[in-house]
Amino acid sequence: MNIFRLAGDMTHLFSVLVLLLKIYATKSCSGISLKTQELYALVFLTRYLDLFTDFISVYNSVMKVVFISSSVAIVWCMRYHPLTRRTYDKDLDTFRHYILVGVSIILALLFHDRFTFREVFWAFSIYLEAVAILPQLVLLQRSGNVDNLTGQYVFFLGAYRAFYILNWIYRYFTENHYSRWISWLAGFVQTALYADFFYYYFVSWKNNAKLQLPA
Amino acid sequence: DTETVPHDEL
């Protein structure tokens, strides 16, 4: 564990807490893409298949349970909770996210570390996470005004993978033959997808103005 | 070799 990865995990955890706070405090999930939440639940369910087989550390197992349970709980809330489900922008959240799932499956079958059940699912989860934010970014552009908590949620969700890139650079130079090119490439694409969001987020923060994404 | 390394990252 290094400081970059810890910072990344804490930022990721914080983004989940901000999202839960937003839904709980405003009793609304307007501006949140259910499709991105479903993709993230799928990412965690397919990446943490080793939760019960490989024990890395208490921290690792606890964080896996937290990410799986929070993402499933948010999807349940947005789909079935009588109060919040009505506030979901169903007609704005129209990204065809099953295409992202299909492309990730094909990529995982083509590019993986080893052709085993675990590794193909792991590669699938890495590719899917790289594009999982797309429905959310499209929804933000469509819904115009972005409330603070939603903006912070997306910001921290994007920042966590940037910390992971620093972690991979650190591990590359400190651990011999550490190579995770699947994570590196996907992580770079994932962070790059946030580039314009980060730009508008910075501008809104600098001008102390409401976050506005151009349509 | 690197491929047998378990995925120790989240």
JSON list of C-alpha atoms in Angstrom, two decimals:
[
{"chain": "A", "resi": 1, "resn": "MET", "atom": "CA", "xyz": [0.00, 0.00, 0.00]},
{"chain": "A", "resi": 2, "resn": "ASN", "atom": "CA", "xyz": [1.36, 3.46, -0.83]},
{"chain": "A", "resi": 3, "resn": "ILE", "atom": "CA", "xyz": [0.12, 6.95, -0.11]},
{"chain": "A", "resi": 4, "resn": "PHE", "atom": "CA", "xyz": [-1.19, 7.42, -3.66]},
{"chain": "A", "resi": 5, "resn": "ARG", "atom": "CA", "xyz": [-3.33, 4.29, -3.53]},
{"chain": "A", "resi": 6, "resn": "LEU", "atom": "CA", "xyz": [-4.59, 5.13, -0.03]},
{"chain": "A", "resi": 7, "resn": "ALA", "atom": "CA", "xyz": [-5.48, 8.63, -1.22]},
{"chain": "A", "resi": 8, "resn": "GLY", "atom": "CA", "xyz": [-7.22, 7.08, -4.22]},
{"chain": "A", "resi": 9, "resn": "ASP", "atom": "CA", "xyz": [-9.25, 4.65, -2.13]},
{"chain": "A", "resi": 10, "resn": "MET", "atom": "CA", "xyz": [-10.21, 7.36, 0.37]},
{"chain": "A", "resi": 11, "resn": "THR", "atom": "CA", "xyz": [-11.24, 9.69, -2.46]},
{"chain": "A", "resi": 12, "resn": "HIS", "atom": "CA", "xyz": [-13.30, 6.90, -3.99]},
{"chain": "A", "resi": 13, "resn": "LEU", "atom": "CA", "xyz": [-14.92, 6.15, -0.64]},
{"chain": "A", "resi": 14, "resn": "PHE", "atom": "CA", "xyz": [-15.59, 9.86, -0.16]},
{"chain": "A", "resi": 15, "resn": "SER", "atom": "CA", "xyz": [-17.31, 10.10, -3.55]},
{"chain": "A", "resi": 16, "resn": "VAL", "atom": "CA", "xyz": [-19.65, 7.26, -2.50]},
{"chain": "A", "resi": 17, "resn": "LEU", "atom": "CA", "xyz": [-20.38, 8.99, 0.81]},
{"chain": "A", "resi": 18, "resn": "VAL", "atom": "CA", "xyz": [-21.13, 12.27, -1.01]},
{"chain": "A", "resi": 19, "resn": "LEU", "atom": "CA", "xyz": [-23.54, 10.46, -3.32]},
{"chain": "A", "resi": 20, "resn": "LEU", "atom": "CA", "xyz": [-25.28, 8.75, -0.39]},
{"chain": "A", "resi": 21, "resn": "LEU", "atom": "CA", "xyz": [-25.46, 12.12, 1.38]},
{"chain": "A", "resi": 22, "resn": "LYS", "atom": "CA", "xyz": [-26.95, 13.75, -1.71]},
{"chain": "A", "resi": 23, "resn": "ILE", "atom": "CA", "xyz": [-29.66, 11.11, -2.05]},
{"chain": "A", "resi": 24, "resn": "TYR", "atom": "CA", "xyz": [-30.36, 11.03, 1.70]},
{"chain": "A", "resi": 25, "resn": "ALA", "atom": "CA", "xyz": [-30.18, 14.79, 2.38]},
{"chain": "A", "resi": 26, "resn": "THR", "atom": "CA", "xyz": [-32.11, 15.96, -0.67]},
{"chain": "A", "resi": 27, "resn": "LYS", "atom": "CA", "xyz": [-34.36, 12.85, -0.70]},
{"chain": "A", "resi": 28, "resn": "SER", "atom": "CA", "xyz": [-33.78, 12.99, -4.43]},
{"chain": "A", "resi": 29, "resn": "CYS", "atom": "CA", "xyz": [-31.61, 11.39, -7.05]},
{"chain": "A", "resi": 30, "resn": "SER", "atom": "CA", "xyz": [-32.22, 14.03, -9.71]},
{"chain": "A", "resi": 31, "resn": "GLY", "atom": "CA", "xyz": [-29.09, 14.57, -11.75]},
{"chain": "A", "resi": 32, "resn": "ILE", "atom": "CA", "xyz": [-27.82, 11.08, -10.92]},
{"chain": "A", "resi": 33, "resn": "SER", "atom": "CA", "xyz": [-27.59, 8.52, -13.72]},
{"chain": "A", "resi": 34, "resn": "LEU", "atom": "CA", "xyz": [-29.06, 5.17, -12.70]},
{"chain": "A", "resi": 35, "resn": "LYS", "atom": "CA", "xyz": [-27.20, 3.63, -15.65]},
{"chain": "A", "resi": 36, "resn": "THR", "atom": "CA", "xyz": [-23.82, 4.72, -14.31]},
{"chain": "A", "resi": 37, "resn": "GLN", "atom": "CA", "xyz": [-24.78, 3.33, -10.90]},
{"chain": "A", "resi": 38, "resn": "GLU", "atom": "CA", "xyz": [-25.78, 0.01, -12.47]},
{"chain": "A", "resi": 39, "resn": "LEU", "atom": "CA", "xyz": [-22.50, -0.12, -14.42]},
{"chain": "A", "resi": 40, "resn": "TYR", "atom": "CA", "xyz": [-20.53, 0.54, -11.23]},
{"chain": "A", "resi": 41, "resn": "ALA", "atom": "CA", "xyz": [-22.44, -2.17, -9.35]},
{"chain": "A", "resi": 42, "resn": "LEU", "atom": "CA", "xyz": [-21.52, -4.55, -12.19]},
{"chain": "A", "resi": 43, "resn": "VAL", "atom": "CA", "xyz": [-17.88, -3.38, -12.06]},
{"chain": "A", "resi": 44, "resn": "PHE", "atom": "CA", "xyz": [-17.61, -4.18, -8.35]},
{"chain": "A", "resi": 45, "resn": "LEU", "atom": "CA", "xyz": [-19.51, -7.48, -8.57]},
{"chain": "A", "resi": 46, "resn": "THR", "atom": "CA", "xyz": [-17.27, -8.75, -11.38]},
{"chain": "A", "resi": 47, "resn": "ARG", "atom": "CA", "xyz": [-14.03, -7.36, -9.94]},
{"chain": "A", "resi": 48, "resn": "TYR", "atom": "CA", "xyz": [-14.41, -8.59, -6.37]},
{"chain": "A", "resi": 49, "resn": "LEU", "atom": "CA", "xyz": [-15.23, -12.22, -7.19]},
{"chain": "A", "resi": 50, "resn": "ASP", "atom": "CA", "xyz": [-12.23, -13.09, -5.02]},
{"chain": "A", "resi": 51, "resn": "LEU", "atom": "CA", "xyz": [-13.84, -11.55, -1.95]},
{"chain": "A", "resi": 52, "resn": "PHE", "atom": "CA", "xyz": [-14.39, -14.98, -0.40]},
{"chain": "A", "resi": 53, "resn": "THR", "atom": "CA", "xyz": [-11.47, -16.81, -1.97]},
{"chain": "A", "resi": 54, "resn": "ASP", "atom": "CA", "xyz": [-8.36, -14.58, -1.74]},
{"chain": "A", "resi": 55, "resn": "PHE", "atom": "CA", "xyz": [-7.83, -12.76, 1.53]},
{"chain": "A", "resi": 56, "resn": "ILE", "atom": "CA", "xyz": [-5.47, -9.81, 0.95]},
{"chain": "A", "resi": 57, "resn": "SER", "atom": "CA", "xyz": [-6.09, -7.77, 4.12]},
{"chain": "A", "resi": 58, "resn": "VAL", "atom": "CA", "xyz": [-8.92, -6.66, 6.40]},
{"chain": "A", "resi": 59, "resn": "TYR", "atom": "CA", "xyz": [-8.80, -3.24, 4.75]},
{"chain": "A", "resi": 60, "resn": "ASN", "atom": "CA", "xyz": [-9.09, -4.80, 1.26]},
{"chain": "A", "resi": 61, "resn": "SER", "atom": "CA", "xyz": [-12.03, -7.02, 2.24]},
{"chain": "A", "resi": 62, "resn": "VAL", "atom": "CA", "xyz": [-13.87, -4.29, 4.14]},
{"chain": "A", "resi": 63, "resn": "MET", "atom": "CA", "xyz": [-13.52, -1.81, 1.25]},
{"chain": "A", "resi": 64, "resn": "LYS", "atom": "CA", "xyz": [-14.78, -4.42, -1.23]},
{"chain": "A", "resi": 65, "resn": "VAL", "atom": "CA", "xyz": [-17.87, -5.03, 0.90]},
{"chain": "A", "resi": 66, "resn": "VAL", "atom": "CA", "xyz": [-18.43, -1.27, 1.24]},
{"chain": "A", "resi": 67, "resn": "PHE", "atom": "CA", "xyz": [-18.19, -0.65, -2.52]},
{"chain": "A", "resi": 68, "resn": "ILE", "atom": "CA", "xyz": [-20.37, -3.61, -3.47]},
{"chain": "A", "resi": 69, "resn": "SER", "atom": "CA", "xyz": [-23.06, -2.91, -0.87]},
{"chain": "A", "resi": 70, "resn": "SER", "atom": "CA", "xyz": [-23.18, 0.87, -1.47]},
{"chain": "A", "resi": 71, "resn": "SER", "atom": "CA", "xyz": [-23.43, 0.54, -5.26]},
{"chain": "A", "resi": 72, "resn": "VAL", "atom": "CA", "xyz": [-26.14, -2.15, -5.01]},
{"chain": "A", "resi": 73, "resn": "ALA", "atom": "CA", "xyz": [-28.01, -0.10, -2.38]},
{"chain": "A", "resi": 74, "resn": "ILE", "atom": "CA", "xyz": [-27.98, 3.01, -4.60]},
{"chain": "A", "resi": 75, "resn": "VAL", "atom": "CA", "xyz": [-29.26, 1.05, -7.60]},
{"chain": "A", "resi": 76, "resn": "TRP", "atom": "CA", "xyz": [-32.00, -0.46, -5.41]},
{"chain": "A", "resi": 77, "resn": "CYS", "atom": "CA", "xyz": [-32.87, 3.02, -4.06]},
{"chain": "A", "resi": 78, "resn": "MET", "atom": "CA", "xyz": [-33.13, 4.53, -7.53]},
{"chain": "A", "resi": 79, "resn": "ARG", "atom": "CA", "xyz": [-35.13, 1.62, -8.94]},
{"chain": "A", "resi": 80, "resn": "TYR", "atom": "CA", "xyz": [-37.45, 0.56, -6.16]},
{"chain": "A", "resi": 81, "resn": "HIS", "atom": "CA", "xyz": [-37.47, 2.97, -3.22]},
{"chain": "A", "resi": 82, "resn": "PRO", "atom": "CA", "xyz": [-40.98, 4.54, -3.41]},
{"chain": "A", "resi": 83, "resn": "LEU", "atom": "CA", "xyz": [-39.76, 8.07, -2.61]},
{"chain": "A", "resi": 84, "resn": "THR", "atom": "CA", "xyz": [-36.45, 8.40, -4.46]},
{"chain": "A", "resi": 85, "resn": "ARG", "atom": "CA", "xyz": [-37.41, 6.46, -7.58]},
{"chain": "A", "resi": 86, "resn": "ARG", "atom": "CA", "xyz": [-39.89, 9.19, -8.53]},
{"chain": "A", "resi": 87, "resn": "THR", "atom": "CA", "xyz": [-37.09, 11.82, -8.55]},
{"chain": "A", "resi": 88, "resn": "TYR", "atom": "CA", "xyz": [-34.99, 9.88, -11.05]},
{"chain": "A", "resi": 89, "resn": "ASP", "atom": "CA", "xyz": [-34.58, 11.73, -14.39]},
{"chain": "A", "resi": 90, "resn": "LYS", "atom": "CA", "xyz": [-35.73, 8.68, -16.35]},
{"chain": "A", "resi": 91, "resn": "ASP", "atom": "CA", "xyz": [-36.28, 10.55, -19.62]},
{"chain": "A", "resi": 92, "resn": "LEU", "atom": "CA", "xyz": [-32.86, 12.25, -19.47]},
{"chain": "A", "resi": 93, "resn": "ASP", "atom": "CA", "xyz": [-30.87, 9.13, -18.55]},
{"chain": "A", "resi": 94, "resn": "THR", "atom": "CA", "xyz": [-31.11, 7.52, -21.96]},
{"chain": "A", "resi": 95, "resn": "PHE", "atom": "CA", "xyz": [-27.52, 6.45, -22.64]},
{"chain": "A", "resi": 96, "resn": "ARG", "atom": "CA", "xyz": [-27.49, 2.94, -24.18]},
{"chain": "A", "resi": 97, "resn": "HIS", "atom": "CA", "xyz": [-25.18, 1.58, -21.50]},
{"chain": "A", "resi": 98, "resn": "TYR", "atom": "CA", "xyz": [-25.65, -2.06, -22.56]},
{"chain": "A", "resi": 99, "resn": "ILE", "atom": "CA", "xyz": [-23.37, -1.14, -25.51]},
{"chain": "A", "resi": 100, "resn": "LEU", "atom": "CA", "xyz": [-20.63, -0.29, -23.00]},
{"chain": "A", "resi": 101, "resn": "VAL", "atom": "CA", "xyz": [-21.18, -3.69, -21.36]},
{"chain": "A", "resi": 102, "resn": "GLY", "atom": "CA", "xyz": [-21.00, -5.49, -24.71]},
{"chain": "A", "resi": 103, "resn": "VAL", "atom": "CA", "xyz": [-17.81, -3.74, -25.81]},
{"chain": "A", "resi": 104, "resn": "SER", "atom": "CA", "xyz": [-16.19, -4.43, -22.43]},
{"chain": "A", "resi": 105, "resn": "ILE", "atom": "CA", "xyz": [-17.05, -8.14, -22.69]},
{"chain": "A", "resi": 106, "resn": "ILE", "atom": "CA", "xyz": [-15.48, -8.33, -26.17]},
{"chain": "A", "resi": 107, "resn": "LEU", "atom": "CA", "xyz": [-12.36, -6.44, -25.01]},
{"chain": "A", "resi": 108, "resn": "ALA", "atom": "CA", "xyz": [-12.05, -8.70, -21.95]},
{"chain": "A", "resi": 109, "resn": "LEU", "atom": "CA", "xyz": [-12.27, -11.81, -24.13]},
{"chain": "A", "resi": 110, "resn": "LEU", "atom": "CA", "xyz": [-9.57, -10.39, -26.43]},
{"chain": "A", "resi": 111, "resn": "PHE", "atom": "CA", "xyz": [-7.23, -8.70, -23.97]},
{"chain": "A", "resi": 112, "resn": "HIS", "atom": "CA", "xyz": [-6.60, -10.19, -20.52]},
{"chain": "A", "resi": 113, "resn": "ASP", "atom": "CA", "xyz": [-3.64, -11.32, -18.41]},
{"chain": "A", "resi": 114, "resn": "ARG", "atom": "CA", "xyz": [-4.64, -15.00, -18.49]},
{"chain": "A", "resi": 115, "resn": "PHE", "atom": "CA", "xyz": [-7.60, -16.70, -20.07]},
{"chain": "A", "resi": 116, "resn": "THR", "atom": "CA", "xyz": [-9.17, -17.75, -16.79]},
{"chain": "A", "resi": 117, "resn": "PHE", "atom": "CA", "xyz": [-12.65, -17.05, -15.41]},
{"chain": "A", "resi": 118, "resn": "ARG", "atom": "CA", "xyz": [-11.28, -14.68, -12.75]},
{"chain": "A", "resi": 119, "resn": "GLU", "atom": "CA", "xyz": [-8.92, -12.77, -15.05]},
{"chain": "A", "resi": 120, "resn": "VAL", "atom": "CA", "xyz": [-11.44, -12.29, -17.87]},
{"chain": "A", "resi": 121, "resn": "PHE", "atom": "CA", "xyz": [-14.01, -10.97, -15.38]},
{"chain": "A", "resi": 122, "resn": "TRP", "atom": "CA", "xyz": [-11.35, -8.77, -13.80]},
{"chain": "A", "resi": 123, "resn": "ALA", "atom": "CA", "xyz": [-10.35, -7.31, -17.20]},
{"chain": "A", "resi": 124, "resn": "PHE", "atom": "CA", "xyz": [-14.07, -6.82, -18.00]},
{"chain": "A", "resi": 125, "resn": "SER", "atom": "CA", "xyz": [-14.51, -4.83, -14.79]},
{"chain": "A", "resi": 126, "resn": "ILE", "atom": "CA", "xyz": [-11.47, -2.67, -15.59]},
{"chain": "A", "resi": 127, "resn": "TYR", "atom": "CA", "xyz": [-12.68, -1.84, -19.10]},
{"chain": "A", "resi": 128, "resn": "LEU", "atom": "CA", "xyz": [-16.25, -1.24, -17.94]},
{"chain": "A", "resi": 129, "resn": "GLU", "atom": "CA", "xyz": [-15.16, 1.08, -15.16]},
{"chain": "A", "resi": 130, "resn": "ALA", "atom": "CA", "xyz": [-13.21, 3.16, -17.67]},
{"chain": "A", "resi": 131, "resn": "VAL", "atom": "CA", "xyz": [-16.45, 4.08, -19.49]},
{"chain": "A", "resi": 132, "resn": "ALA", "atom": "CA", "xyz": [-19.01, 3.71, -16.67]},
{"chain": "A", "resi": 133, "resn": "ILE", "atom": "CA", "xyz": [-19.11, 7.49, -16.08]},
{"chain": "A", "resi": 134, "resn": "LEU", "atom": "CA", "xyz": [-20.33, 8.25, -19.62]},
{"chain": "A", "resi": 135, "resn": "PRO", "atom": "CA", "xyz": [-24.09, 8.04, -18.90]},
{"chain": "A", "resi": 136, "resn": "GLN", "atom": "CA", "xyz": [-23.57, 10.31, -15.88]},
{"chain": "A", "resi": 137, "resn": "LEU", "atom": "CA", "xyz": [-21.59, 12.91, -17.86]},
{"chain": "A", "resi": 138, "resn": "VAL", "atom": "CA", "xyz": [-24.24, 12.89, -20.63]},
{"chain": "A", "resi": 139, "resn": "LEU", "atom": "CA", "xyz": [-26.97, 13.33, -18.01]},
{"chain": "A", "resi": 140, "resn": "LEU", "atom": "CA", "xyz": [-25.12, 16.28, -16.44]},
{"chain": "A", "resi": 141, "resn": "GLN", "atom": "CA", "xyz": [-24.87, 17.99, -19.82]},
{"chain": "A", "resi": 142, "resn": "ARG", "atom": "CA", "xyz": [-28.58, 17.45, -20.43]},
{"chain": "A", "resi": 143, "resn": "SER", "atom": "CA", "xyz": [-29.80, 18.45, -17.00]},
{"chain": "A", "resi": 144, "resn": "GLY", "atom": "CA", "xyz": [-28.05, 21.84, -17.19]},
{"chain": "A", "resi": 145, "resn": "ASN", "atom": "CA", "xyz": [-27.87, 22.89, -13.57]},
{"chain": "A", "resi": 146, "resn": "VAL", "atom": "CA", "xyz": [-25.77, 20.53, -11.49]},
{"chain": "A", "resi": 147, "resn": "ASP", "atom": "CA", "xyz": [-26.31, 20.60, -7.74]},
{"chain": "A", "resi": 148, "resn": "ASN", "atom": "CA", "xyz": [-23.17, 20.90, -5.62]},
{"chain": "A", "resi": 149, "resn": "LEU", "atom": "CA", "xyz": [-23.23, 17.41, -4.15]},
{"chain": "A", "resi": 150, "resn": "THR", "atom": "CA", "xyz": [-23.66, 15.79, -7.56]},
{"chain": "A", "resi": 151, "resn": "GLY", "atom": "CA", "xyz": [-20.78, 17.86, -8.93]},
{"chain": "A", "resi": 152, "resn": "GLN", "atom": "CA", "xyz": [-18.59, 16.89, -5.98]},
{"chain": "A", "resi": 153, "resn": "TYR", "atom": "CA", "xyz": [-19.56, 13.24, -6.39]},
{"chain": "A", "resi": 154, "resn": "VAL", "atom": "CA", "xyz": [-18.40, 13.19, -10.03]},
{"chain": "A", "resi": 155, "resn": "PHE", "atom": "CA", "xyz": [-15.28, 15.21, -9.20]},
{"chain": "A", "resi": 156, "resn": "PHE", "atom": "CA", "xyz": [-14.08, 12.81, -6.49]},
{"chain": "A", "resi": 157, "resn": "LEU", "atom": "CA", "xyz": [-15.04, 9.79, -8.58]},
{"chain": "A", "resi": 158, "resn": "GLY", "atom": "CA", "xyz": [-12.77, 11.10, -11.33]},
{"chain": "A", "resi": 159, "resn": "ALA", "atom": "CA", "xyz": [-9.99, 12.15, -8.95]},
{"chain": "A", "resi": 160, "resn": "TYR", "atom": "CA", "xyz": [-9.66, 8.69, -7.37]},
{"chain": "A", "resi": 161, "resn": "ARG", "atom": "CA", "xyz": [-8.47, 7.05, -10.58]},
{"chain": "A", "resi": 162, "resn": "ALA", "atom": "CA", "xyz": [-5.98, 9.89, -11.12]},
{"chain": "A", "resi": 163, "resn": "PHE", "atom": "CA", "xyz": [-4.45, 8.97, -7.73]},
{"chain": "A", "resi": 164, "resn": "TYR", "atom": "CA", "xyz": [-4.36, 5.35, -8.90]},
{"chain": "A", "resi": 165, "resn": "ILE", "atom": "CA", "xyz": [-2.30, 6.41, -11.94]},
{"chain": "A", "resi": 166, "resn": "LEU", "atom": "CA", "xyz": [0.23, 7.96, -9.54]},
{"chain": "A", "resi": 167, "resn": "ASN", "atom": "CA", "xyz": [0.11, 4.70, -7.56]},
{"chain": "A", "resi": 168, "resn": "TRP", "atom": "CA", "xyz": [0.90, 2.66, -10.72]},
{"chain": "A", "resi": 169, "resn": "ILE", "atom": "CA", "xyz": [3.81, 4.97, -11.57]},
{"chain": "A", "resi": 170, "resn": "TYR", "atom": "CA", "xyz": [5.11, 4.64, -8.00]},
{"chain": "A", "resi": 171, "resn": "ARG", "atom": "CA", "xyz": [4.79, 0.83, -8.05]},
{"chain": "A", "resi": 172, "resn": "TYR", "atom": "CA", "xyz": [6.41, 0.63, -11.48]},
{"chain": "A", "resi": 173, "resn": "PHE", "atom": "CA", "xyz": [9.52, 2.32, -10.13]},
{"chain": "A", "resi": 174, "resn": "THR", "atom": "CA", "xyz": [9.61, 0.64, -6.72]},
{"chain": "A", "resi": 175, "resn": "GLU", "atom": "CA", "xyz": [8.57, -2.93, -7.48]},
{"chain": "A", "resi": 176, "resn": "ASN", "atom": "CA", "xyz": [10.53, -4.93, -10.00]},
{"chain": "A", "resi": 177, "resn": "HIS", "atom": "CA", "xyz": [8.59, -6.38, -12.94]},
{"chain": "A", "resi": 178, "resn": "TYR", "atom": "CA", "xyz": [5.34, -4.69, -11.82]},
{"chain": "A", "resi": 179, "resn": "SER", "atom": "CA", "xyz": [3.31, -4.38, -14.98]},
{"chain": "A", "resi": 180, "resn": "ARG", "atom": "CA", "xyz": [-0.44, -3.90, -15.22]},
{"chain": "A", "resi": 181, "resn": "TRP", "atom": "CA", "xyz": [-0.83, -2.43, -18.68]},
{"chain": "A", "resi": 182, "resn": "ILE", "atom": "CA", "xyz": [-4.58, -3.27, -18.74]},
{"chain": "A", "resi": 183, "resn": "SER", "atom": "CA", "xyz": [-5.13, -1.10, -15.65]},
{"chain": "A", "resi": 184, "resn": "TRP", "atom": "CA", "xyz": [-2.77, 1.58, -16.92]},
{"chain": "A", "resi": 185, "resn": "LEU", "atom": "CA", "xyz": [-4.44, 2.03, -20.31]},
{"chain": "A", "resi": 186, "resn": "ALA", "atom": "CA", "xyz": [-7.99, 1.78, -18.98]},
{"chain": "A", "resi": 187, "resn": "GLY", "atom": "CA", "xyz": [-7.14, 4.06, -16.05]},
{"chain": "A", "resi": 188, "resn": "PHE", "atom": "CA", "xyz": [-5.71, 6.65, -18.41]},
{"chain": "A", "resi": 189, "resn": "VAL", "atom": "CA", "xyz": [-8.84, 6.57, -20.64]},
{"chain": "A", "resi": 190, "resn": "GLN", "atom": "CA", "xyz": [-11.07, 6.72, -17.55]},
{"chain": "A", "resi": 191, "resn": "THR", "atom": "CA", "xyz": [-9.32, 9.81, -16.18]},
{"chain": "A", "resi": 192, "resn": "ALA", "atom": "CA", "xyz": [-9.16, 11.46, -19.62]},
{"chain": "A", "resi": 193, "resn": "LEU", "atom": "CA", "xyz": [-12.95, 11.15, -19.94]},
{"chain": "A", "resi": 194, "resn": "TYR", "atom": "CA", "xyz": [-13.24, 13.49, -16.94]},
{"chain": "A", "resi": 195, "resn": "ALA", "atom": "CA", "xyz": [-10.93, 16.09, -18.47]},
{"chain": "A", "resi": 196, "resn": "ASP", "atom": "CA", "xyz": [-13.61, 18.48, -19.67]},
{"chain": "A", "resi": 197, "resn": "PHE", "atom": "CA", "xyz": [-15.65, 17.97, -16.51]},
{"chain": "A", "resi": 198, "resn": "PHE", "atom": "CA", "xyz": [-12.58, 18.82, -14.41]},
{"chain": "A", "resi": 199, "resn": "TYR", "atom": "CA", "xyz": [-12.09, 21.94, -16.54]},
{"chain": "A", "resi": 200, "resn": "TYR", "atom": "CA", "xyz": [-15.66, 23.22, -16.04]},
{"chain": "A", "resi": 201, "resn": "TYR", "atom": "CA", "xyz": [-15.56, 22.18, -12.37]},
{"chain": "A", "resi": 202, "resn": "PHE", "atom": "CA", "xyz": [-12.36, 24.24, -11.86]},
{"chain": "A", "resi": 203, "resn": "VAL", "atom": "CA", "xyz": [-13.84, 27.23, -13.72]},
{"chain": "A", "resi": 204, "resn": "SER", "atom": "CA", "xyz": [-17.00, 27.12, -11.60]},
{"chain": "A", "resi": 205, "resn": "TRP", "atom": "CA", "xyz": [-14.90, 26.83, -8.44]},
{"chain": "A", "resi": 206, "resn": "LYS", "atom": "CA", "xyz": [-12.61, 29.73, -9.51]},
{"chain": "A", "resi": 207, "resn": "ASN", "atom": "CA", "xyz": [-15.54, 32.02, -10.39]},
{"chain": "A", "resi": 208, "resn": "ASN", "atom": "CA", "xyz": [-17.47, 30.73, -7.40]},
{"chain": "A", "resi": 209, "resn": "ALA", "atom": "CA", "xyz": [-20.30, 30.12, -9.87]},
{"chain": "A", "resi": 210, "resn": "LYS", "atom": "CA", "xyz": [-22.74, 27.30, -10.40]},
{"chain": "A", "resi": 211, "resn": "LEU", "atom": "CA", "xyz": [-21.28, 24.33, -12.27]},
{"chain": "A", "resi": 212, "resn": "GLN", "atom": "CA", "xyz": [-22.53, 24.57, -15.86]},
{"chain": "A", "resi": 213, "resn": "LEU", "atom": "CA", "xyz": [-21.62, 21.97, -18.45]},
{"chain": "A", "resi": 214, "resn": "PRO", "atom": "CA", "xyz": [-22.13, 23.12, -22.07]},
{"chain": "A", "resi": 215, "resn": "ALA", "atom": "CA", "xyz": [-24.91, 21.14, -23.75]},
{"chain": "B", "resi": 1, "resn": "ASP", "atom": "CA", "xyz": [6.04, -13.93, -13.62]},
{"chain": "B", "resi": 2, "resn": "THR", "atom": "CA", "xyz": [3.80, -10.93, -13.18]},
{"chain": "B", "resi": 3, "resn": "GLU", "atom": "CA", "xyz": [0.61, -12.73, -14.21]},
{"chain": "B", "resi": 4, "resn": "THR", "atom": "CA", "xyz": [0.30, -14.82, -11.07]},
{"chain": "B", "resi": 5, "resn": "VAL", "atom": "CA", "xyz": [0.29, -11.71, -8.90]},
{"chain": "B", "resi": 6, "resn": "PRO", "atom": "CA", "xyz": [-3.13, -11.51, -7.16]},
{"chain": "B", "resi": 7, "resn": "HIS", "atom": "CA", "xyz": [-5.03, -8.30, -7.67]},
{"chain": "B", "resi": 8, "resn": "ASP", "atom": "CA", "xyz": [-4.18, -6.55, -4.44]},
{"chain": "B", "resi": 9, "resn": "GLU", "atom": "CA", "xyz": [-5.77, -3.26, -5.55]},
{"chain": "B", "resi": 10, "resn": "LEU", "atom": "CA", "xyz": [-9.43, -2.28, -5.28]}
]
